[in-house]
Amino acid sequence: MKNLLILSIKAAGLALTLLPAFLVFTGHLAFDTNKKLMLLGFILWFGPAFFKPRR
Amino acid sequence: MYAGEHTAGTEFVIGPLFVAHGVTAIDLIGGLFFGNVLAVLSWAFLTGPIAVRERITLYFKLEKICGKNLTLVYNLVNALMFCFLAGSMISVSATAVGIPFNLPMAKLTDWLPTSFSWVITVFAVGAVTTVVATLGYNQVSKVANIAAPWMILVFLAAAIAVLPELGVTRVSDFWEVANAKIWTGTPLEGQSKFTFWHVLFFAWFCNMAMHIGMADMSVLRYAKSWKSGFTSAGGMFVGHYFAWLASGILYAVFLQKSQSSLEFAPGPIAYYAAGFAGAACVIIAGWTTANPTIYRAGLAVQAVLPNSKTWKVTLIVGLVTTLAACFPALVMRLLDFVALYGLLLMPMGAIIFIDFWVFPKLGIQSNLAELRQWKWNWTAALTWFLTLGVCVFINQRFGVEIFFLGLPGWFVAVFIYLGSNLIFQKKHA
């Protein structure tokens, strides 16, 4: 369960890194908001790296 | 592994340098495609088959062919090249670290350190990188593996997000804008003009030391089959294709906003496009590749000084690397340096290739140094030095640029090594 949660958080991190850029491209999201979402994506992707997954 | 290793801090430099050298969009896209295909084929058909048959490192193979002392010279040259390569990565990271301090950035035409604050920043980044490298390879390798997929997405996301600033609001706009505003075909002031052939040969030979030069025998010796060489496509088409295109787009936005300023700093460019994540990406990309490179350089030096402690050698190597990183020339002339790096080590790959495949067919002895207990194989040394001499001659006499010398150089090395061994081994049979 914990592993699944970590995996979901990391997947959300990657999604927040890439997907908002497409919304900026289509004009549905502000350029600066994208930067904030990318920062959140960075935290979500690297944050779980500090927790060791259960084997 | 290949995708991670080839998405490095230097990708933030190479893509923009293509823009600065005035390459056209079609030349870049075509040149990168064919150059990367040739690089993958080189890994698969030159390095892979020998690596899985021999299953030893490049250094061990060189000792068998060239002898211990010539291998030591190779190690020293390799270590020096590693130092400069890691130095360029530290420089790239320093441009991002300097953002909060409004660090004055170097220009494309700068070769020497431009300010005291730049030197201090480079030393701070170099010190951290070196200290981590002295602690070993495992932790850095783990961070690099975690960071790799994220870094690739940051490159892509940053490029996509800035496209509207260049006037691309629909996919169909891209090609027109790419030609008019990104890869315009006009070099920046003081930069030479690049063509399709420059791009193709650069993409093929930028990792020449690894494939044609056989350094990746050390990696592919663990492969189940020679076909694992094809997995290098992951690194080539992610790092050396999309990342270079993406960083070129980011640089074009910078040029548009700065009215073609000659300032060249990947950190602020990435920060503008992707905020903190962009700056972090530049630092992490530079750090995760500079770190193992310093570590590898340390190991290469340790082969020359086997009784010295690893951490001491790594510390000295880190200092040399950091000193090199202070010079912006390393970044501004990165394309030339990378081409030189491959060219210097390429002849040894040609020697291994001929020694392994052709000598047995001609009935002459392979692994001569091992067989005759030599510490210095003069035919190999002659091949290495003469090949480089011929390349310098072609460059000086005919004005052939460094990017193109690898191909004739390989055939020259093959000819000299084959000829010298046919004469020598028949005389001393």
Short mmCIF file of C-alpha atoms in Angstrom, two decimals:
data_model
loop_
_atom_site.label_atom_id
_atom_site.label_comp_id
_atom_site.label_asym_id
_atom_site.label_seq_id
_atom_site.Cartn_x
_atom_site.Cartn_y
_atom_site.Cartn_z
CA MET A 1 0.00 0.00 0.00
CA LYS A 2 2.82 2.39 0.97
CA ASN A 3 4.66 1.55 -2.23
CA LEU A 4 1.55 2.26 -4.29
CA LEU A 5 1.17 5.63 -2.56
CA ILE A 6 4.79 6.54 -3.26
CA LEU A 7 4.42 5.46 -6.88
CA SER A 8 1.28 7.60 -7.25
CA ILE A 9 3.02 10.64 -5.76
CA LYS A 10 5.97 10.20 -8.10
CA ALA A 11 3.68 9.77 -11.11
CA ALA A 12 1.86 12.96 -10.11
CA GLY A 13 5.26 14.69 -9.91
CA LEU A 14 6.12 13.72 -13.47
CA ALA A 15 2.65 14.66 -14.69
CA LEU A 16 2.91 18.10 -13.06
CA THR A 17 6.29 18.59 -14.68
CA LEU A 18 5.14 17.94 -18.23
CA LEU A 19 1.39 18.30 -18.69
CA PRO A 20 0.89 21.97 -17.65
CA ALA A 21 3.34 22.98 -20.39
CA PHE A 22 0.81 21.78 -22.98
CA LEU A 23 -1.84 23.96 -21.31
CA VAL A 24 0.51 26.96 -21.59
CA PHE A 25 0.99 26.10 -25.25
CA THR A 26 -2.77 26.02 -25.88
CA GLY A 27 -3.25 29.25 -23.91
CA HIS A 28 -5.22 27.68 -21.02
CA LEU A 29 -2.61 28.28 -18.33
CA ALA A 30 -0.42 31.25 -17.41
CA PHE A 31 3.34 30.91 -17.98
CA ASP A 32 4.15 31.68 -14.32
CA THR A 33 1.57 29.20 -12.99
CA ASN A 34 3.31 26.51 -15.03
CA LYS A 35 6.58 27.29 -13.25
CA LYS A 36 4.88 26.85 -9.85
CA LEU A 37 3.37 23.54 -10.94
CA MET A 38 6.75 22.38 -12.20
CA LEU A 39 8.24 23.20 -8.79
CA LEU A 40 5.49 21.12 -7.17
CA GLY A 41 6.27 18.34 -9.65
CA PHE A 42 9.95 18.54 -8.67
CA ILE A 43 9.06 18.19 -4.97
CA LEU A 44 6.67 15.29 -5.58
CA TRP A 45 9.19 13.44 -7.77
CA PHE A 46 12.21 13.81 -5.50
CA GLY A 47 10.39 13.85 -2.13
CA PRO A 48 9.58 10.11 -2.04
CA ALA A 49 13.21 9.32 -2.89
CA PHE A 50 13.97 9.94 0.79
CA PHE A 51 11.69 7.06 1.77
CA LYS A 52 12.97 3.57 1.18
CA PRO A 53 10.38 1.35 -0.55
CA ARG A 54 9.32 -1.85 1.24
CA ARG A 55 10.62 -5.02 -0.36
CA MET B 1 21.44 3.94 -18.32
CA TYR B 2 22.17 5.49 -21.72
CA ALA B 3 19.19 7.89 -21.48
CA GLY B 4 20.37 9.12 -18.07
CA GLU B 5 24.02 9.46 -19.03
CA HIS B 6 23.26 11.37 -22.21
CA THR B 7 20.88 13.85 -20.62
CA ALA B 8 23.58 15.89 -18.94
CA GLY B 9 24.32 19.51 -18.10
CA THR B 10 26.18 19.84 -21.38
CA GLU B 11 22.93 19.26 -23.34
CA PHE B 12 21.94 22.76 -22.14
CA VAL B 13 25.02 24.04 -23.98
CA ILE B 14 25.16 21.96 -27.15
CA GLY B 15 21.60 22.75 -28.34
CA PRO B 16 22.16 26.52 -27.98
CA LEU B 17 25.58 26.32 -29.64
CA PHE B 18 23.93 24.86 -32.76
CA VAL B 19 21.64 27.91 -32.78
CA ALA B 20 24.65 30.21 -32.30
CA HIS B 21 26.46 28.51 -35.19
CA GLY B 22 23.58 29.33 -37.51
CA VAL B 23 22.43 25.85 -38.44
CA THR B 24 19.14 25.65 -40.37
CA ALA B 25 16.15 23.69 -39.03
CA ILE B 26 16.23 21.02 -41.73
CA ASP B 27 20.00 20.58 -41.41
CA LEU B 28 19.69 20.17 -37.64
CA ILE B 29 16.80 17.73 -37.68
CA GLY B 30 18.26 15.68 -40.52
CA GLY B 31 21.85 15.86 -39.30
CA LEU B 32 20.92 14.82 -35.77
CA PHE B 33 18.81 11.94 -37.06
CA PHE B 34 21.46 10.42 -39.31
CA GLY B 35 24.33 11.23 -36.91
CA ASN B 36 22.57 9.57 -34.00
CA VAL B 37 21.68 6.53 -36.11
CA LEU B 38 25.36 6.18 -37.06
CA ALA B 39 26.35 6.51 -33.38
CA VAL B 40 23.91 3.75 -32.38
CA LEU B 41 25.18 1.52 -35.20
CA SER B 42 28.75 2.15 -34.03
CA TRP B 43 27.84 0.99 -30.51
CA ALA B 44 26.00 -2.04 -31.85
CA PHE B 45 28.41 -3.21 -34.57
CA LEU B 46 31.82 -2.02 -33.33
CA THR B 47 31.74 -1.98 -29.51
CA GLY B 48 29.04 -4.58 -28.73
CA PRO B 49 30.45 -7.66 -30.52
CA ILE B 50 33.97 -7.26 -29.08
CA ALA B 51 32.63 -6.42 -25.59
CA VAL B 52 30.48 -9.58 -25.31
CA ARG B 53 33.16 -11.85 -26.76
CA GLU B 54 35.97 -10.53 -24.56
CA ARG B 55 33.97 -9.57 -21.45
CA ILE B 56 36.82 -7.45 -20.08
CA THR B 57 37.23 -3.71 -19.58
CA LEU B 58 38.80 -1.48 -22.21
CA TYR B 59 41.81 -0.95 -19.94
CA PHE B 60 42.48 -4.67 -19.55
CA LYS B 61 42.13 -5.17 -23.31
CA LEU B 62 44.53 -2.28 -23.92
CA GLU B 63 47.07 -3.83 -21.54
CA LYS B 64 46.93 -7.04 -23.56
CA ILE B 65 47.49 -5.25 -26.86
CA CYS B 66 49.49 -2.14 -25.97
CA GLY B 67 51.28 -3.07 -22.77
CA LYS B 68 51.02 -1.59 -19.31
CA ASN B 69 52.99 1.60 -19.88
CA LEU B 70 51.20 2.66 -23.05
CA THR B 71 47.88 1.98 -21.30
CA LEU B 72 49.05 4.29 -18.50
CA VAL B 73 49.63 7.07 -21.03
CA TYR B 74 46.13 6.40 -22.40
CA ASN B 75 44.78 6.58 -18.83
CA LEU B 76 46.46 9.93 -18.21
CA VAL B 77 45.09 11.45 -21.43
CA ASN B 78 41.66 10.01 -20.63
CA ALA B 79 41.78 11.42 -17.09
CA LEU B 80 42.71 14.87 -18.37
CA MET B 81 39.84 14.78 -20.87
CA PHE B 82 37.45 13.63 -18.12
CA CYS B 83 38.61 16.60 -15.98
CA PHE B 84 37.82 19.09 -18.75
CA LEU B 85 34.47 17.42 -19.48
CA ALA B 86 33.49 17.51 -15.80
CA GLY B 87 34.76 21.09 -15.70
CA SER B 88 32.31 22.14 -18.40
CA MET B 89 29.49 20.52 -16.42
CA ILE B 90 30.53 22.39 -13.26
CA SER B 91 30.56 25.64 -15.27
CA VAL B 92 27.02 24.94 -16.48
CA SER B 93 25.82 24.22 -12.92
CA ALA B 94 27.51 27.41 -11.68
CA THR B 95 25.41 29.51 -14.08
CA ALA B 96 22.30 28.24 -12.25
CA VAL B 97 23.78 28.53 -8.76
CA GLY B 98 24.69 32.16 -9.52
CA ILE B 99 21.10 33.21 -10.33
CA PRO B 100 20.15 34.42 -6.80
CA PHE B 101 23.39 36.41 -6.63
CA ASN B 102 22.95 38.15 -10.01
CA LEU B 103 26.22 36.65 -11.10
CA PRO B 104 27.61 38.34 -14.24
CA MET B 105 27.60 35.66 -16.95
CA ALA B 106 30.23 35.05 -19.60
CA LYS B 107 29.69 35.82 -23.28
CA LEU B 108 30.09 33.48 -26.24
CA THR B 109 33.35 35.21 -27.10
CA ASP B 110 34.85 34.95 -23.58
CA TRP B 111 37.63 32.49 -22.92
CA LEU B 112 39.03 33.71 -19.60
CA PRO B 113 37.22 34.10 -16.23
CA THR B 114 35.11 37.25 -16.40
CA SER B 115 34.74 38.13 -12.72
CA PHE B 116 35.91 37.22 -9.24
CA SER B 117 32.35 36.26 -8.23
CA TRP B 118 32.28 33.75 -11.13
CA VAL B 119 35.47 32.09 -9.87
CA ILE B 120 34.07 31.93 -6.30
CA THR B 121 30.82 30.35 -7.53
CA VAL B 122 32.66 27.79 -9.66
CA PHE B 123 34.89 26.89 -6.71
CA ALA B 124 31.86 26.45 -4.45
CA VAL B 125 30.15 24.12 -6.97
CA GLY B 126 33.45 22.33 -7.68
CA ALA B 127 34.13 21.82 -3.97
CA VAL B 128 30.72 20.25 -3.31
CA THR B 129 31.00 18.05 -6.41
CA THR B 130 34.50 16.90 -5.50
CA VAL B 131 33.69 16.15 -1.85
CA VAL B 132 30.68 14.05 -2.92
CA ALA B 133 32.84 12.26 -5.51
CA THR B 134 35.41 11.36 -2.83
CA LEU B 135 32.64 9.64 -0.85
CA GLY B 136 32.11 7.16 -3.69
CA TYR B 137 29.95 6.42 -6.66
CA ASN B 138 26.86 4.62 -5.33
CA GLN B 139 24.84 7.52 -3.92
CA VAL B 140 25.52 9.75 -6.93
CA SER B 141 24.53 6.94 -9.24
CA LYS B 142 21.24 6.50 -7.32
CA VAL B 143 20.44 10.24 -7.54
CA ALA B 144 21.32 10.23 -11.25
CA ASN B 145 18.95 7.33 -11.90
CA ILE B 146 16.13 9.01 -9.98
CA ALA B 147 16.70 12.34 -11.72
CA ALA B 148 16.98 11.04 -15.31
CA PRO B 149 13.27 10.74 -16.28
CA TRP B 150 12.41 14.00 -14.53
CA MET B 151 15.23 15.91 -16.27
CA ILE B 152 14.12 14.73 -19.69
CA LEU B 153 10.58 15.96 -18.99
CA VAL B 154 11.87 19.34 -17.75
CA PHE B 155 13.72 19.82 -21.06
CA LEU B 156 10.56 18.98 -23.01
CA ALA B 157 8.16 20.95 -20.80
CA ALA B 158 10.33 24.08 -20.79
CA ALA B 159 10.59 24.05 -24.58
CA ILE B 160 6.85 23.49 -25.08
CA ALA B 161 5.93 26.25 -22.60
CA VAL B 162 8.06 28.92 -24.31
CA LEU B 163 6.88 28.16 -27.85
CA PRO B 164 4.02 30.74 -27.70
CA GLU B 165 6.63 33.44 -26.95
CA LEU B 166 8.20 32.66 -30.31
CA GLY B 167 4.80 32.88 -32.01
CA VAL B 168 3.95 29.17 -32.10
CA THR B 169 0.37 28.77 -30.91
CA ARG B 170 -0.55 25.81 -33.14
CA VAL B 171 1.52 22.78 -34.09
CA SER B 172 1.28 23.87 -37.74
CA ASP B 173 3.11 27.13 -36.89
CA PHE B 174 6.19 25.32 -35.65
CA TRP B 175 8.09 24.71 -38.87
CA GLU B 176 7.76 28.30 -40.11
CA VAL B 177 8.86 29.73 -36.74
CA ALA B 178 11.65 27.15 -36.44
CA ASN B 179 13.15 28.44 -39.69
CA ALA B 180 12.48 32.12 -39.05
CA LYS B 181 13.34 32.48 -35.35
CA ILE B 182 15.12 29.42 -33.95
CA TRP B 183 17.44 27.72 -36.43
CA THR B 184 17.66 30.63 -38.83
CA GLY B 185 20.79 29.64 -40.75
CA THR B 186 22.55 32.85 -39.68
CA PRO B 187 25.40 32.45 -37.17
CA LEU B 188 25.79 34.86 -34.28
CA GLU B 189 28.62 37.38 -34.34
CA GLY B 190 32.02 35.68 -34.21
CA GLN B 191 30.63 32.15 -34.73
CA SER B 192 31.39 29.87 -37.69
CA LYS B 193 28.56 28.58 -39.93
CA PHE B 194 27.41 25.01 -39.35
CA THR B 195 25.93 22.82 -42.09
CA PHE B 196 24.11 19.46 -42.20
CA TRP B 197 27.49 17.72 -42.25
CA HIS B 198 28.73 19.51 -39.11
CA VAL B 199 25.63 18.37 -37.24
CA LEU B 200 25.78 14.80 -38.58
CA PHE B 201 29.45 14.31 -37.76
CA PHE B 202 29.13 16.01 -34.37
CA ALA B 203 26.17 13.80 -33.39
CA TRP B 204 28.05 10.71 -34.58
CA PHE B 205 31.44 11.53 -33.06
CA CYS B 206 30.59 13.40 -29.85
CA ASN B 207 30.74 10.03 -28.05
CA MET B 208 33.43 8.65 -30.32
CA ALA B 209 35.62 7.70 -27.36
CA MET B 210 32.77 5.53 -26.09
CA HIS B 211 31.79 3.62 -29.27
CA ILE B 212 34.48 3.72 -31.94
CA GLY B 213 37.08 4.31 -29.20
CA MET B 214 35.69 1.21 -27.39
CA ALA B 215 35.48 2.78 -23.89
CA ASP B 216 31.98 1.30 -23.53
CA MET B 217 33.44 -2.20 -23.71
CA SER B 218 33.54 -1.73 -19.93
CA VAL B 219 29.73 -1.32 -19.88
CA LEU B 220 28.65 -3.70 -22.65
CA ARG B 221 30.79 -6.57 -21.33
CA TYR B 222 27.85 -7.30 -19.00
CA ALA B 223 25.38 -7.47 -21.90
CA LYS B 224 23.75 -10.79 -22.82
CA SER B 225 24.15 -10.07 -26.51
CA TRP B 226 25.98 -7.61 -28.77
CA LYS B 227 22.50 -6.35 -29.71
CA SER B 228 22.45 -4.47 -26.38
CA GLY B 229 24.51 -1.86 -28.23
CA PHE B 230 21.25 -0.80 -29.84
CA THR B 231 19.96 0.34 -26.41
CA SER B 232 22.24 3.37 -26.84
CA ALA B 233 19.40 4.67 -29.05
CA GLY B 234 17.66 5.60 -25.76
CA GLY B 235 20.47 8.02 -24.95
CA MET B 236 20.92 9.30 -28.48
CA PHE B 237 17.32 10.01 -29.37
CA VAL B 238 16.31 11.37 -25.96
CA GLY B 239 19.43 13.23 -24.82
CA HIS B 240 21.11 13.98 -28.13
CA TYR B 241 17.99 14.70 -30.12
CA PHE B 242 15.05 16.01 -28.13
CA ALA B 243 17.15 17.62 -25.38
CA TRP B 244 19.33 19.42 -27.96
CA LEU B 245 16.28 20.60 -29.89
CA ALA B 246 14.59 21.70 -26.65
CA SER B 247 17.60 23.62 -25.33
CA GLY B 248 17.96 25.26 -28.75
CA ILE B 249 14.37 26.49 -28.53
CA LEU B 250 15.03 27.91 -25.02
CA TYR B 251 18.10 29.74 -26.31
CA ALA B 252 16.14 31.20 -29.23
CA VAL B 253 13.67 32.71 -26.73
CA PHE B 254 16.59 34.17 -24.79
CA LEU B 255 18.05 35.67 -27.99
CA GLN B 256 14.68 37.18 -28.88
CA LYS B 257 14.25 38.73 -25.44
CA SER B 258 17.84 39.96 -25.15
CA GLN B 259 18.02 41.21 -28.76
CA SER B 260 20.71 38.72 -29.72
CA SER B 261 22.92 39.31 -26.68
CA LEU B 262 26.15 37.31 -26.75
CA GLU B 263 25.72 36.39 -23.07
CA PHE B 264 25.63 32.62 -22.73
CA ALA B 265 24.31 31.12 -19.50
CA PRO B 266 22.21 27.94 -19.45
CA GLY B 267 21.12 28.48 -15.82
CA PRO B 268 19.20 31.76 -16.28
CA ILE B 269 17.80 30.49 -19.61
CA ALA B 270 16.31 27.41 -17.94
CA TYR B 271 15.18 29.48 -14.95
CA TYR B 272 13.27 31.83 -17.22
CA ALA B 273 11.52 28.95 -19.00
CA ALA B 274 10.80 26.60 -16.09
CA GLY B 275 11.39 28.61 -12.91
CA PHE B 276 13.03 26.91 -9.93
CA ALA B 277 12.57 23.47 -11.53
CA GLY B 278 14.53 24.65 -14.57
CA ALA B 279 17.44 25.99 -12.50
CA ALA B 280 17.38 22.81 -10.38
CA CYS B 281 17.46 20.74 -13.57
CA VAL B 282 20.60 22.55 -14.78
CA ILE B 283 22.30 22.02 -11.40
CA ILE B 284 21.27 18.37 -11.09
CA ALA B 285 22.07 17.57 -14.74
CA GLY B 286 25.51 19.14 -14.35
CA TRP B 287 26.18 17.64 -10.95
CA THR B 288 25.03 14.06 -11.62
CA THR B 289 27.29 13.83 -14.65
CA ALA B 290 30.25 15.87 -13.34
CA ASN B 291 30.40 13.71 -10.24
CA PRO B 292 30.90 10.28 -11.84
CA THR B 293 33.17 11.90 -14.43
CA ILE B 294 35.48 13.17 -11.66
CA TYR B 295 35.28 9.76 -10.02
CA ARG B 296 36.22 8.04 -13.31
CA ALA B 297 39.07 10.49 -13.84
CA GLY B 298 40.26 9.68 -10.32
CA LEU B 299 40.23 5.96 -11.10
CA ALA B 300 42.16 6.56 -14.32
CA VAL B 301 44.82 8.51 -12.41
CA GLN B 302 44.89 5.84 -9.74
CA ALA B 303 45.82 3.30 -12.38
CA VAL B 304 48.95 5.40 -12.91
CA LEU B 305 49.57 5.81 -9.15
CA PRO B 306 48.26 2.51 -7.75
CA ASN B 307 49.59 3.05 -4.20
CA SER B 308 47.74 6.34 -3.67
CA LYS B 309 44.43 6.56 -1.81
CA THR B 310 41.30 6.94 -3.96
CA TRP B 311 39.96 9.91 -2.00
CA LYS B 312 43.26 11.80 -2.28
CA VAL B 313 43.45 11.26 -6.02
CA THR B 314 39.79 12.25 -6.47
CA LEU B 315 40.43 15.42 -4.46
CA ILE B 316 43.36 16.41 -6.70
CA VAL B 317 41.39 15.56 -9.84
CA GLY B 318 38.48 17.66 -8.49
CA LEU B 319 40.81 20.61 -7.99
CA VAL B 320 42.13 20.36 -11.56
CA THR B 321 38.53 20.06 -12.81
CA THR B 322 37.42 23.10 -10.82
CA LEU B 323 40.36 25.17 -12.07
CA ALA B 324 39.43 24.22 -15.65
CA ALA B 325 35.77 25.09 -14.97
CA CYS B 326 36.74 28.71 -14.19
CA PHE B 327 37.51 29.23 -17.88
CA PRO B 328 34.38 29.96 -19.94
CA ALA B 329 36.27 28.72 -23.04
CA LEU B 330 35.42 25.20 -21.92
CA VAL B 331 31.70 25.91 -22.36
CA MET B 332 31.87 28.32 -25.29
CA ARG B 333 34.06 25.92 -27.30
CA LEU B 334 32.39 22.76 -25.99
CA LEU B 335 31.63 21.43 -29.48
CA ASP B 336 35.31 21.61 -30.45
CA PHE B 337 36.42 20.13 -27.13
CA VAL B 338 34.00 17.17 -27.35
CA ALA B 339 35.18 16.48 -30.91
CA LEU B 340 38.82 16.65 -29.76
CA TYR B 341 38.10 14.29 -26.86
CA GLY B 342 36.73 11.65 -29.21
CA LEU B 343 39.48 12.13 -31.76
CA LEU B 344 42.32 11.77 -29.23
CA LEU B 345 41.10 8.39 -27.98
CA MET B 346 39.68 7.00 -31.25
CA PRO B 347 42.93 5.41 -32.58
CA MET B 348 42.96 2.97 -29.66
CA GLY B 349 39.48 1.78 -30.70
CA ALA B 350 40.72 1.22 -34.25
CA ILE B 351 43.68 -0.75 -32.86
CA ILE B 352 41.39 -3.01 -30.81
CA PHE B 353 39.05 -3.52 -33.80
CA ILE B 354 41.85 -4.60 -36.15
CA ASP B 355 43.64 -6.63 -33.49
CA PHE B 356 40.45 -8.54 -32.68
CA TRP B 357 38.90 -9.11 -36.12
CA VAL B 358 41.58 -8.81 -38.79
CA PHE B 359 44.79 -10.16 -37.23
CA PRO B 360 43.51 -13.74 -36.75
CA LYS B 361 42.31 -13.79 -40.39
CA LEU B 362 45.74 -12.68 -41.61
CA GLY B 363 47.47 -15.22 -39.41
CA ILE B 364 49.30 -12.62 -37.32
CA GLN B 365 49.36 -12.42 -33.56
CA SER B 366 46.72 -10.55 -31.55
CA ASN B 367 47.33 -9.27 -28.01
CA LEU B 368 51.03 -8.88 -28.77
CA ALA B 369 52.00 -7.16 -25.51
CA GLU B 370 50.55 -9.97 -23.43
CA LEU B 371 52.19 -12.64 -25.57
CA ARG B 372 55.65 -11.07 -25.57
CA GLN B 373 55.47 -9.62 -22.05
CA TRP B 374 55.89 -6.09 -23.42
CA LYS B 375 55.14 -3.00 -21.37
CA TRP B 376 55.11 -0.80 -24.44
CA ASN B 377 53.92 -1.97 -27.87
CA TRP B 378 55.64 0.34 -30.34
CA THR B 379 53.32 -0.55 -33.25
CA ALA B 380 50.31 0.57 -31.18
CA ALA B 381 52.11 3.68 -29.91
CA LEU B 382 53.18 4.56 -33.44
CA THR B 383 49.60 4.09 -34.66
CA TRP B 384 48.20 6.36 -31.95
CA PHE B 385 50.71 9.19 -32.34
CA LEU B 386 51.01 9.06 -36.14
CA THR B 387 47.23 9.02 -36.59
CA LEU B 388 46.89 12.14 -34.48
CA GLY B 389 49.79 13.71 -36.38
CA VAL B 390 48.10 12.99 -39.71
CA CYS B 391 44.82 14.47 -38.36
CA VAL B 392 46.66 17.66 -37.32
CA PHE B 393 48.26 17.78 -40.79
CA ILE B 394 44.88 17.38 -42.55
CA ASN B 395 43.47 20.10 -40.29
CA GLN B 396 46.32 22.56 -40.84
CA ARG B 397 47.13 21.83 -44.49
CA PHE B 398 43.63 21.39 -45.90
CA GLY B 399 41.60 23.32 -43.32
CA VAL B 400 39.37 20.32 -42.52
CA GLU B 401 37.51 21.12 -39.28
CA ILE B 402 37.98 18.94 -36.21
CA PHE B 403 34.41 17.53 -36.46
CA PHE B 404 35.30 15.71 -39.69
CA LEU B 405 38.71 14.30 -38.76
CA GLY B 406 37.46 11.21 -36.94
CA LEU B 407 36.45 9.34 -40.09
CA PRO B 408 39.67 9.65 -42.11
CA GLY B 409 41.57 9.30 -38.82
CA TRP B 410 40.05 5.85 -38.18
CA PHE B 411 41.17 4.58 -41.59
CA VAL B 412 44.63 6.08 -41.09
CA ALA B 413 44.90 4.26 -37.73
CA VAL B 414 43.77 0.98 -39.32
CA PHE B 415 46.30 1.36 -42.15
CA ILE B 416 49.23 2.18 -39.85
CA TYR B 417 48.48 -0.53 -37.29
CA LEU B 418 47.93 -3.17 -39.93
CA GLY B 419 50.97 -2.14 -41.98
CA SER B 420 53.33 -1.83 -39.02
CA ASN B 421 52.28 -5.23 -37.64
CA LEU B 422 52.55 -6.99 -40.99
CA ILE B 423 56.10 -5.70 -41.33
CA PHE B 424 57.14 -6.19 -37.70
CA GLN B 425 55.56 -9.57 -37.03
CA LYS B 426 56.84 -11.11 -40.27
CA LYS B 427 60.34 -9.81 -39.48
CA HIS B 428 60.30 -11.09 -35.88
CA ALA B 429 58.18 -14.21 -36.31
#
